[in-house]
Amino acid sequence: MLRMSAGFKAVALCFCFLALAACSKKNTANLEDENGLGRAAMAGSEQQFKTEVGDTVFYLVDQSTLTPEGQETLRRQAAWLKQYSDVAIQVEGHADERGTREYNIALSARRATTTRQFLISQGIEASRISSIAYGKERPAALCDAEQCYSQNRRTVTVITSGAKTS
């Protein structure tokens, strides 16, 4: 009798795992559809801006000058913003955690200004672009290594109004 109940338990346990696995696959597909992960981003949407254009520009240590990669990202942003002229943005300046709070606020403000000025030089109206400096207060990555520091030295262009909802 003990053998039969152990076998029954094993079969029941396998059945439960199979049922959970089947449910898990269905839920994953539904979540992908709800989040827009299995389909192309809608033209003019925040999702399109983030995934197809790029919303982040990275900076070197203690620098507020644009790298060639940063300039290319901002050219794509400017082209997109020209296409969707009703969109307003905010440029967020960030710094890594090294240095004082005051120093990093000033550095992130210079980065935000550099990004804003580049977009203006590309033909985007200044009235559509605001900026804010966060310093080291909103890190993208948390660790005590260069791989995290480099992710935190950035500006992020955030759409504040006018984008289509996905």
PDB file of C-alpha atoms in Angstrom, residues 54-152:
ATOM      1  CA  GLY A  54      17.446  55.560 -28.173  1.00  0.00           C
ATOM      2  CA  ASP A  55      16.771  57.737 -25.148  1.00  0.00           C
ATOM      3  CA  THR A  56      20.157  57.559 -23.395  1.00  0.00           C
ATOM      4  CA  VAL A  57      23.527  59.187 -24.100  1.00  0.00           C
ATOM      5  CA  PHE A  58      26.569  58.083 -22.102  1.00  0.00           C
ATOM      6  CA  TYR A  59      29.533  60.230 -21.032  1.00  0.00           C
ATOM      7  CA  LEU A  60      33.142  59.601 -20.110  1.00  0.00           C
ATOM      8  CA  VAL A  61      34.470  60.132 -16.562  1.00  0.00           C
ATOM      9  CA  ASP A  62      34.223  63.758 -15.443  1.00  0.00           C
ATOM     10  CA  GLN A  63      33.147  64.858 -18.943  1.00  0.00           C
ATOM     11  CA  SER A  64      30.195  66.717 -20.368  1.00  0.00           C
ATOM     12  CA  THR A  65      31.322  66.605 -24.003  1.00  0.00           C
ATOM     13  CA  LEU A  66      29.514  64.288 -26.375  1.00  0.00           C
ATOM     14  CA  THR A  67      31.139  61.165 -27.736  1.00  0.00           C
ATOM     15  CA  PRO A  68      30.600  60.315 -31.427  1.00  0.00           C
ATOM     16  CA  GLU A  69      28.112  57.637 -30.314  1.00  0.00           C
ATOM     17  CA  GLY A  70      26.262  60.197 -28.208  1.00  0.00           C
ATOM     18  CA  GLN A  71      26.084  62.606 -31.139  1.00  0.00           C
ATOM     19  CA  GLU A  72      24.628  59.880 -33.344  1.00  0.00           C
ATOM     20  CA  THR A  73      21.962  59.044 -30.753  1.00  0.00           C
ATOM     21  CA  LEU A  74      21.044  62.723 -30.494  1.00  0.00           C
ATOM     22  CA  ARG A  75      20.843  63.047 -34.297  1.00  0.00           C
ATOM     23  CA  ARG A  76      18.332  60.171 -34.306  1.00  0.00           C
ATOM     24  CA  GLN A  77      16.423  61.871 -31.475  1.00  0.00           C
ATOM     25  CA  ALA A  78      16.354  65.160 -33.388  1.00  0.00           C
ATOM     26  CA  ALA A  79      15.103  63.450 -36.565  1.00  0.00           C
ATOM     27  CA  TRP A  80      12.343  61.734 -34.577  1.00  0.00           C
ATOM     28  CA  LEU A  81      11.403  64.952 -32.782  1.00  0.00           C
ATOM     29  CA  LYS A  82      11.179  66.775 -36.123  1.00  0.00           C
ATOM     30  CA  GLN A  83       8.799  64.098 -37.353  1.00  0.00           C
ATOM     31  CA  TYR A  84       6.633  64.400 -34.211  1.00  0.00           C
ATOM     32  CA  SER A  85       6.603  68.158 -33.680  1.00  0.00           C
ATOM     33  CA  ASP A  86       3.949  68.052 -30.939  1.00  0.00           C
ATOM     34  CA  VAL A  87       6.253  66.104 -28.591  1.00  0.00           C
ATOM     35  CA  ALA A  88       7.938  67.903 -25.682  1.00  0.00           C
ATOM     36  CA  ILE A  89      10.885  66.389 -23.818  1.00  0.00           C
ATOM     37  CA  GLN A  90      12.923  66.747 -20.666  1.00  0.00           C
ATOM     38  CA  VAL A  91      16.636  65.976 -20.619  1.00  0.00           C
ATOM     39  CA  GLU A  92      17.705  64.377 -17.342  1.00  0.00           C
ATOM     40  CA  GLY A  93      21.378  64.734 -16.421  1.00  0.00           C
ATOM     41  CA  HIS A  94      23.011  62.053 -14.269  1.00  0.00           C
ATOM     42  CA  ALA A  95      26.431  61.312 -12.756  1.00  0.00           C
ATOM     43  CA  ASP A  96      28.064  58.322 -11.110  1.00  0.00           C
ATOM     44  CA  GLU A  97      28.352  58.112  -7.339  1.00  0.00           C
ATOM     45  CA  ARG A  98      31.936  59.304  -7.065  1.00  0.00           C
ATOM     46  CA  GLY A  99      32.410  62.898  -5.958  1.00  0.00           C
ATOM     47  CA  THR A 100      30.360  65.158  -3.749  1.00  0.00           C
ATOM     48  CA  ARG A 101      26.662  65.712  -4.212  1.00  0.00           C
ATOM     49  CA  GLU A 102      27.241  69.326  -5.240  1.00  0.00           C
ATOM     50  CA  TYR A 103      29.923  68.413  -7.771  1.00  0.00           C
ATOM     51  CA  ASN A 104      27.740  65.730  -9.356  1.00  0.00           C
ATOM     52  CA  ILE A 105      24.719  68.030  -9.572  1.00  0.00           C
ATOM     53  CA  ALA A 106      26.856  70.580 -11.442  1.00  0.00           C
ATOM     54  CA  LEU A 107      28.343  67.894 -13.719  1.00  0.00           C
ATOM     55  CA  SER A 108      24.953  66.391 -14.524  1.00  0.00           C
ATOM     56  CA  ALA A 109      23.594  69.892 -15.235  1.00  0.00           C
ATOM     57  CA  ARG A 110      26.433  70.450 -17.736  1.00  0.00           C
ATOM     58  CA  ARG A 111      25.605  67.112 -19.380  1.00  0.00           C
ATOM     59  CA  ALA A 112      21.923  68.005 -19.628  1.00  0.00           C
ATOM     60  CA  THR A 113      22.809  71.412 -21.088  1.00  0.00           C
ATOM     61  CA  THR A 114      25.165  69.837 -23.633  1.00  0.00           C
ATOM     62  CA  THR A 115      22.447  67.416 -24.731  1.00  0.00           C
ATOM     63  CA  ARG A 116      19.821  70.156 -24.902  1.00  0.00           C
ATOM     64  CA  GLN A 117      22.097  72.472 -26.885  1.00  0.00           C
ATOM     65  CA  PHE A 118      22.960  69.724 -29.365  1.00  0.00           C
ATOM     66  CA  LEU A 119      19.269  69.032 -30.010  1.00  0.00           C
ATOM     67  CA  ILE A 120      18.647  72.766 -30.484  1.00  0.00           C
ATOM     68  CA  SER A 121      21.572  72.906 -32.952  1.00  0.00           C
ATOM     69  CA  GLN A 122      19.825  70.127 -34.875  1.00  0.00           C
ATOM     70  CA  GLY A 123      16.719  72.282 -35.323  1.00  0.00           C
ATOM     71  CA  ILE A 124      14.577  71.336 -32.318  1.00  0.00           C
ATOM     72  CA  GLU A 125      12.831  74.359 -30.776  1.00  0.00           C
ATOM     73  CA  ALA A 126      14.243  75.281 -27.368  1.00  0.00           C
ATOM     74  CA  SER A 127      10.708  75.691 -26.005  1.00  0.00           C
ATOM     75  CA  ARG A 128      10.135  71.942 -26.457  1.00  0.00           C
ATOM     76  CA  ILE A 129      13.129  70.961 -24.298  1.00  0.00           C
ATOM     77  CA  SER A 130      13.439  71.325 -20.542  1.00  0.00           C
ATOM     78  CA  SER A 131      16.287  69.919 -18.474  1.00  0.00           C
ATOM     79  CA  ILE A 132      16.953  68.773 -14.932  1.00  0.00           C
ATOM     80  CA  ALA A 133      20.087  67.677 -13.074  1.00  0.00           C
ATOM     81  CA  TYR A 134      19.841  64.669 -10.757  1.00  0.00           C
ATOM     82  CA  GLY A 135      23.531  64.197 -10.003  1.00  0.00           C
ATOM     83  CA  LYS A 136      24.092  60.817  -8.418  1.00  0.00           C
ATOM     84  CA  GLU A 137      20.594  60.611  -6.905  1.00  0.00           C
ATOM     85  CA  ARG A 138      19.027  58.302  -9.532  1.00  0.00           C
ATOM     86  CA  PRO A 139      21.539  55.632 -10.514  1.00  0.00           C
ATOM     87  CA  ALA A 140      20.731  53.220 -13.337  1.00  0.00           C
ATOM     88  CA  ALA A 141      23.060  50.616 -11.818  1.00  0.00           C
ATOM     89  CA  LEU A 142      24.229  49.987  -8.271  1.00  0.00           C
ATOM     90  CA  CYS A 143      27.666  48.529  -7.602  1.00  0.00           C
ATOM     91  CA  ASP A 144      31.142  49.714  -6.740  1.00  0.00           C
ATOM     92  CA  ALA A 145      32.704  49.058 -10.160  1.00  0.00           C
ATOM     93  CA  GLU A 146      33.326  50.774 -13.491  1.00  0.00           C
ATOM     94  CA  GLN A 147      30.592  48.726 -15.189  1.00  0.00           C
ATOM     95  CA  CYS A 148      28.027  50.485 -12.990  1.00  0.00           C
ATOM     96  CA  TYR A 149      29.709  53.876 -12.976  1.00  0.00           C
ATOM     97  CA  SER A 150      29.681  53.967 -16.789  1.00  0.00           C
ATOM     98  CA  GLN A 151      25.921  53.276 -16.879  1.00  0.00           C
ATOM     99  CA  ASN A 152      25.274  56.150 -14.479  1.00  0.00           C
TER     100      ASN A 152
END
